[in-house]
Coordinates of C-alpha atoms in Angstrom, one line a residue:
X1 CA 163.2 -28.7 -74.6
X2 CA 165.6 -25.7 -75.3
X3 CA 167.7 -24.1 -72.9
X4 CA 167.3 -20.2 -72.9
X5 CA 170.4 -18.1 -73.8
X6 CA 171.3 -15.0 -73.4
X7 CA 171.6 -14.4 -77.0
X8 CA 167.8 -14.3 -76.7
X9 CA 168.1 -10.9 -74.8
X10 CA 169.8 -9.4 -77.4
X11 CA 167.1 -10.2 -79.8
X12 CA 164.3 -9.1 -77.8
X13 CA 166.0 -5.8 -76.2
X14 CA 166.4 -3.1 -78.5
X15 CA 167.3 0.1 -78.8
X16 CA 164.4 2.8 -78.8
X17 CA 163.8 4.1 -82.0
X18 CA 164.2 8.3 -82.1
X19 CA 160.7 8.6 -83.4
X20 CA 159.0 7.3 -79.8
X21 CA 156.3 8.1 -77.4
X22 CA 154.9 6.4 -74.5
X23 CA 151.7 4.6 -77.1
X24 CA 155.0 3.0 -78.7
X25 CA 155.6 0.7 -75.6
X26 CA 152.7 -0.9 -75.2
X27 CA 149.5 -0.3 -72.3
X28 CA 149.4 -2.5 -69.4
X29 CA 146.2 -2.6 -66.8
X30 CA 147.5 -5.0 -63.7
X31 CA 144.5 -5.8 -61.6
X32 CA 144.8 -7.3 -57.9
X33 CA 145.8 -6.0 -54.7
X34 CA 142.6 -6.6 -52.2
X35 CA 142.8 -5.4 -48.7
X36 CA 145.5 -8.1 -47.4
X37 CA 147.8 -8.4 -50.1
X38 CA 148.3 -4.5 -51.7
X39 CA 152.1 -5.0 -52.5
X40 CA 152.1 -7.9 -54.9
X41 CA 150.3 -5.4 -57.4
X42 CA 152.4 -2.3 -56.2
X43 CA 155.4 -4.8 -56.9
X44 CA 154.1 -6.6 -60.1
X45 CA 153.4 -2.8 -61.9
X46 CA 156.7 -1.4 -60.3
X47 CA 158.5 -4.2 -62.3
X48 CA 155.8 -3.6 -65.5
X49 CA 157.3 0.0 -65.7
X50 CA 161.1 -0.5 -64.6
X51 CA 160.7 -2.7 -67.5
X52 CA 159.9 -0.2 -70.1
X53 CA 155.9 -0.2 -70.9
X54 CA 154.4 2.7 -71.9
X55 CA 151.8 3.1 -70.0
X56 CA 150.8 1.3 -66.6
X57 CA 147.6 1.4 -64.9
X58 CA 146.3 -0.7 -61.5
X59 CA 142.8 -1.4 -60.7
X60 CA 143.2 -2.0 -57.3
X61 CA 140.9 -1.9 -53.9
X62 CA 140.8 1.7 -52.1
X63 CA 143.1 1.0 -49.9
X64 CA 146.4 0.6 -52.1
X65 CA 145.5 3.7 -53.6
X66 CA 147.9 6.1 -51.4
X67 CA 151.1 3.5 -51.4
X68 CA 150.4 3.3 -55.0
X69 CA 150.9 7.2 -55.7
X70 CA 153.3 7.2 -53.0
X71 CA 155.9 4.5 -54.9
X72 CA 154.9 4.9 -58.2
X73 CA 153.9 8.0 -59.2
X74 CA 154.3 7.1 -62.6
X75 CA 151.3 4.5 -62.8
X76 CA 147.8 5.8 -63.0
X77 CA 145.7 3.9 -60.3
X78 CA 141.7 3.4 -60.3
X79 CA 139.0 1.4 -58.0
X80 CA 139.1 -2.3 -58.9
X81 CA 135.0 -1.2 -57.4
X82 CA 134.1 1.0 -60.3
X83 CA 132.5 -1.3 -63.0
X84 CA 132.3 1.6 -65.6
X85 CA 136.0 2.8 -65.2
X86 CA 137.1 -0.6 -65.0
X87 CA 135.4 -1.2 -68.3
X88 CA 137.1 1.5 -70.4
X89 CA 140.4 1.0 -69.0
X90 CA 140.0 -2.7 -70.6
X91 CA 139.3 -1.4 -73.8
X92 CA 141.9 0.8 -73.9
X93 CA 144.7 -1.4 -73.0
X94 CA 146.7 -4.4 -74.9
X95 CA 147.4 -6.3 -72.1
X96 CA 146.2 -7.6 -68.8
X97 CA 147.4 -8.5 -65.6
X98 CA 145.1 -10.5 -63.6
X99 CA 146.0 -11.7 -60.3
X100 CA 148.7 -10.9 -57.8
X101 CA 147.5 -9.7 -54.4
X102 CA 144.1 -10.5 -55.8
X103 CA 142.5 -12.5 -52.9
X104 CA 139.5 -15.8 -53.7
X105 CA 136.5 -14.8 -52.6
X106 CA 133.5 -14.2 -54.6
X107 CA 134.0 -10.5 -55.3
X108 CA 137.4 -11.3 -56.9
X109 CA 136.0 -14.7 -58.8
X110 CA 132.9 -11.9 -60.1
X111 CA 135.9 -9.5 -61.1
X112 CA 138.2 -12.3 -63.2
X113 CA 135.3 -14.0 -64.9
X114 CA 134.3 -9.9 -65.9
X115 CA 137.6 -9.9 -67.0
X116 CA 138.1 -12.4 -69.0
X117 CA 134.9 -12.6 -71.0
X118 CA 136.3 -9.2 -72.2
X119 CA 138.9 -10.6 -74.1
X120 CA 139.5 -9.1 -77.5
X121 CA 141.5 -10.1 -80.3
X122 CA 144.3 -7.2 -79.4
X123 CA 144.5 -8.5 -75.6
X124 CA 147.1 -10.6 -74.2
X125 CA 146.1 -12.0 -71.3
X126 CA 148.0 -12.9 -68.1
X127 CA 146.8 -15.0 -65.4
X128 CA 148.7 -14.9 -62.2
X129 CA 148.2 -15.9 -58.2
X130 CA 145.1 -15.7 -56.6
X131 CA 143.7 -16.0 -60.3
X132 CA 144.9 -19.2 -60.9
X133 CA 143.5 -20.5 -58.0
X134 CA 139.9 -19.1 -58.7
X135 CA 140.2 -21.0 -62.3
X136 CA 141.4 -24.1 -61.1
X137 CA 138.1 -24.3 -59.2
X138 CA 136.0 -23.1 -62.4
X139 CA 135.0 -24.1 -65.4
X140 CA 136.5 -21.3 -68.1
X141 CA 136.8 -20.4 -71.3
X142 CA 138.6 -17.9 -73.6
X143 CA 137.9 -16.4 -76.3
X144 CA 142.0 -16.0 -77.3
X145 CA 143.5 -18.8 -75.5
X146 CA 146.9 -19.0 -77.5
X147 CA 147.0 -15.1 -76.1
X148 CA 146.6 -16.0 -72.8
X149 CA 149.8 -16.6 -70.0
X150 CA 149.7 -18.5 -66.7
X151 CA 151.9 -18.1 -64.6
X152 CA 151.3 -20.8 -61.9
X153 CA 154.2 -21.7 -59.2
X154 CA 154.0 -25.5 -58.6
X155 CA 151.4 -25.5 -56.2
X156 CA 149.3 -23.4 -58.2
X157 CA 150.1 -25.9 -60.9
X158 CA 149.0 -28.9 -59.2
X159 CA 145.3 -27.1 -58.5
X160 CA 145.0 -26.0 -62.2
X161 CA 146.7 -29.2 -64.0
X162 CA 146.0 -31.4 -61.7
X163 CA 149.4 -33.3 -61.5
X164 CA 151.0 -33.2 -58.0
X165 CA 154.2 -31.8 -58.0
X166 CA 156.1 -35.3 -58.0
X167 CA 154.3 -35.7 -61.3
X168 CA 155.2 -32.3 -63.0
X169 CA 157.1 -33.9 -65.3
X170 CA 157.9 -32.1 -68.8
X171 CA 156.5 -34.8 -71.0
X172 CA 153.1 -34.1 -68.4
X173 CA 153.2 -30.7 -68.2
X174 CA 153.5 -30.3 -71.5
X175 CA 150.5 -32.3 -71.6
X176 CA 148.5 -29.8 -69.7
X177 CA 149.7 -27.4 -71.7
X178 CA 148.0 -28.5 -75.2
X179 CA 144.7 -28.7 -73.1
X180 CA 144.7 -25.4 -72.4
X181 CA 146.1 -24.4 -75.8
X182 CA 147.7 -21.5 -73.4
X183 CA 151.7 -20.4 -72.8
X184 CA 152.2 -21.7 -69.3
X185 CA 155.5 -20.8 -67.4
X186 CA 155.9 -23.3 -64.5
X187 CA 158.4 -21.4 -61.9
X188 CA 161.0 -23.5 -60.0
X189 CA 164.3 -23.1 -59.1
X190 CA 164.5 -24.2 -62.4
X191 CA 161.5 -22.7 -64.7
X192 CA 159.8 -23.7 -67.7
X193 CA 157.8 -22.5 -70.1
X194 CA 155.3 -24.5 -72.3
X195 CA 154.1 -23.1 -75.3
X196 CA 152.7 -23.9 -78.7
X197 CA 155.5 -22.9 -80.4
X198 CA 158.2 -24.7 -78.4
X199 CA 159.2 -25.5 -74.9
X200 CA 162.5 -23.7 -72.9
X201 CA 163.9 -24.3 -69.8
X202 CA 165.8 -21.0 -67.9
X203 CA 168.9 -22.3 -66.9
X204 CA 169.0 -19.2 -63.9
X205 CA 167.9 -18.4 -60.4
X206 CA 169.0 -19.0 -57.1
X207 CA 167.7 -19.9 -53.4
X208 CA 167.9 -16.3 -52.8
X209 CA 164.7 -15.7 -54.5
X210 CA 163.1 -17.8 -53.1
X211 CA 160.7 -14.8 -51.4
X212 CA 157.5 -13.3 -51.3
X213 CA 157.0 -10.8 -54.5
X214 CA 159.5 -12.8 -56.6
X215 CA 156.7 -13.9 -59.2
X216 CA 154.6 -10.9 -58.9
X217 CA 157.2 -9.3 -60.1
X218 CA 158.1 -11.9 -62.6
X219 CA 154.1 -11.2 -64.1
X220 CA 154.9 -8.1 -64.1
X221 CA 157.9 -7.6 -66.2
X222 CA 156.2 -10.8 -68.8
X223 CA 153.4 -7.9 -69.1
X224 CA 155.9 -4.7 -69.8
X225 CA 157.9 -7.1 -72.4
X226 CA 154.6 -8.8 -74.0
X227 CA 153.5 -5.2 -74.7
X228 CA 156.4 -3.5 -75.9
X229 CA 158.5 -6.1 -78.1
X230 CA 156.1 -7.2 -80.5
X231 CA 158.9 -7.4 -83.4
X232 CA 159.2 -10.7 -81.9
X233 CA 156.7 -13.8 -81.2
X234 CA 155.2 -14.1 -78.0
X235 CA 156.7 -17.3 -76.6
X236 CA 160.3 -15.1 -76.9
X237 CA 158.8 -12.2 -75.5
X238 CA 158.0 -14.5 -72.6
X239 CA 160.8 -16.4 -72.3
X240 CA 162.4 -12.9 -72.6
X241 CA 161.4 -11.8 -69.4
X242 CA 162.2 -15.1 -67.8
X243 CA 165.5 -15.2 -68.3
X244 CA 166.3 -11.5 -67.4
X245 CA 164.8 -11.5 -64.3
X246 CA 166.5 -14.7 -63.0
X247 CA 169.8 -13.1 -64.6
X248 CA 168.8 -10.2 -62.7
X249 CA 168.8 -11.8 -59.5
X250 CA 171.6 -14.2 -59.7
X251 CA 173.6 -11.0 -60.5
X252 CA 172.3 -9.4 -57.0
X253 CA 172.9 -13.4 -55.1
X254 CA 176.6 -12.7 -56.0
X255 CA 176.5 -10.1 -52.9
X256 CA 173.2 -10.7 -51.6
X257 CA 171.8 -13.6 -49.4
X258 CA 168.5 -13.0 -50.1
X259 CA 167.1 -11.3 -53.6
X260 CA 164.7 -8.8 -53.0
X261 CA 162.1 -8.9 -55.7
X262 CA 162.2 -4.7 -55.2
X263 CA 165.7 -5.1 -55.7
X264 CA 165.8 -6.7 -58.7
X265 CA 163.2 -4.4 -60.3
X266 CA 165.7 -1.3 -59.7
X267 CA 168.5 -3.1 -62.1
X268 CA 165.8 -3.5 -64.5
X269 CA 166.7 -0.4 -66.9
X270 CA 170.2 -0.9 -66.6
X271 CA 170.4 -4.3 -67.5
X272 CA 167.8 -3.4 -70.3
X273 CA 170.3 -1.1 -71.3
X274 CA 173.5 -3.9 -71.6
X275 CA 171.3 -6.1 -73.9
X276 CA 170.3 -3.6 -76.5
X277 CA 173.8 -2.1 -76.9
X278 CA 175.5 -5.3 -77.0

């Protein structure tokens, strides 16, 4: 297993070309957000666009709609409810954020499997939270699985693997990860990420992030890089987004007991800046 570096950043992070408009960096639809759990998808696009994609849209329930607008005016926002809308906004889009804030029930289980059978050849897909949980409890296919992402934190892991977390062991995660022929990012206060290509360990993070939103906005940011740095493969564009959000926040534990995951989406564009310049 490599260990990220933050040589990696420099690769990935690049200065904008003159010649740009907002189709150049990618299209991002994040769906979740039920009537409970609103701000893991107002935090999960806030990151998406504080780390550069294009364009950002949220199906979400009713209810989110207002914060939404309110915090980031910059996303457009539609009903999660409205089939038709939903539909087109798939189609239009490169890649998918299924999950945070999401909720289990059978309206949301309806929603993902909708999702997912949609799958095209230009979608990445990335499956996070309350998403994981619903397909650890189904049986699933893809139609692109080496395009698709989980993001699982070790509980979530254990549901869709099936290995407690005592037996989350590279060699057996790994393991799990050939089965689903998937990238798979197992956070921890030491993350990895399993993918065809390779496997890397992030050698940052701290305690202080250890709170609600963190890998929200860790799915997030994975769906603004996986859409906008396609010079490079997707395991780096991944990994990519790993490592700079637990850079990110072990630059904000230096004065901070506790890393707000809204925090650390504020420094995005300036540390985005530092890497391509360096």
């Amino acid at each position: 297993m490599e260990t990220l570096a933050l040589d990696l950043l420099n690769e990935t992070i690049k200065k904008r070309p003159e010649n740009s408009h907002k189709g150049t960096f990618g299209r991002v639809l994040l769906i979740g957000g039920n009537r409970q759990y609103g701000g893991a998808i107002i935090m999960a696009a806030t990151s998406c666009l504080y780390g550069g994609a294009g364009l950002v849209s949220v199906a979400t329930d009713k209810v989110n709609h207002a914060a939404l607008h309110a915090r980031l005016p910059e996303a457009m926002v539609i009903d999660w409810d409205d089939q038709t809308q939903l539909n087109e906004q798939i189609k239009q889009t490169d890649v998918l954020v299924i999950g945070p804030g999401m909720g289990v029930d059978s309206f949301e289980h309806t929603r993902l499997m909708e999702v997912l059978a949609q799958q095209a050849e230009h979608h990445v897909l990335i499956i996070d939270g309350s998403a994981i949980t619903i397909l650890a409890k189904t049986e699933f296919t893809f139609n692109y699985p080496q395009q698709v992402i989980f993001t699982p934190h070790q509980k979530e892991w254990e549901r869709l693997s099936g290995l407690s977390i005592d037996a989350q062991t590279i060699e057996n995660n790994k393991q799990a990860q050939v089965k689903l022929n998937s990238v798979v990012v197992v956070k921890s206060h030491r993350t990895t990420i399993y993918t065809t290509a390779g496997d890397y360990l992030n050698p940052y993070g701290n305690p202080g992030m250890a709170t609600g939103g963190t890998g929200d906005t860790l799915a997030g940011l994975i769906g603004s890089f996986v859409a906008q740095f396609k010079q490079i493969s997707l395991p780096k564009r991944v990994s990519s987004a790993v490592l700079l959000h637990s850079y990110i926040g072990d630059q904000l534990a230096k004065e901070n007991y506790v890393v707000l995951p809204t925090k650390l989406s504020e420094q995005l564009p300036q540390a985005m800046k530092f890497f391509s310049e360096k």
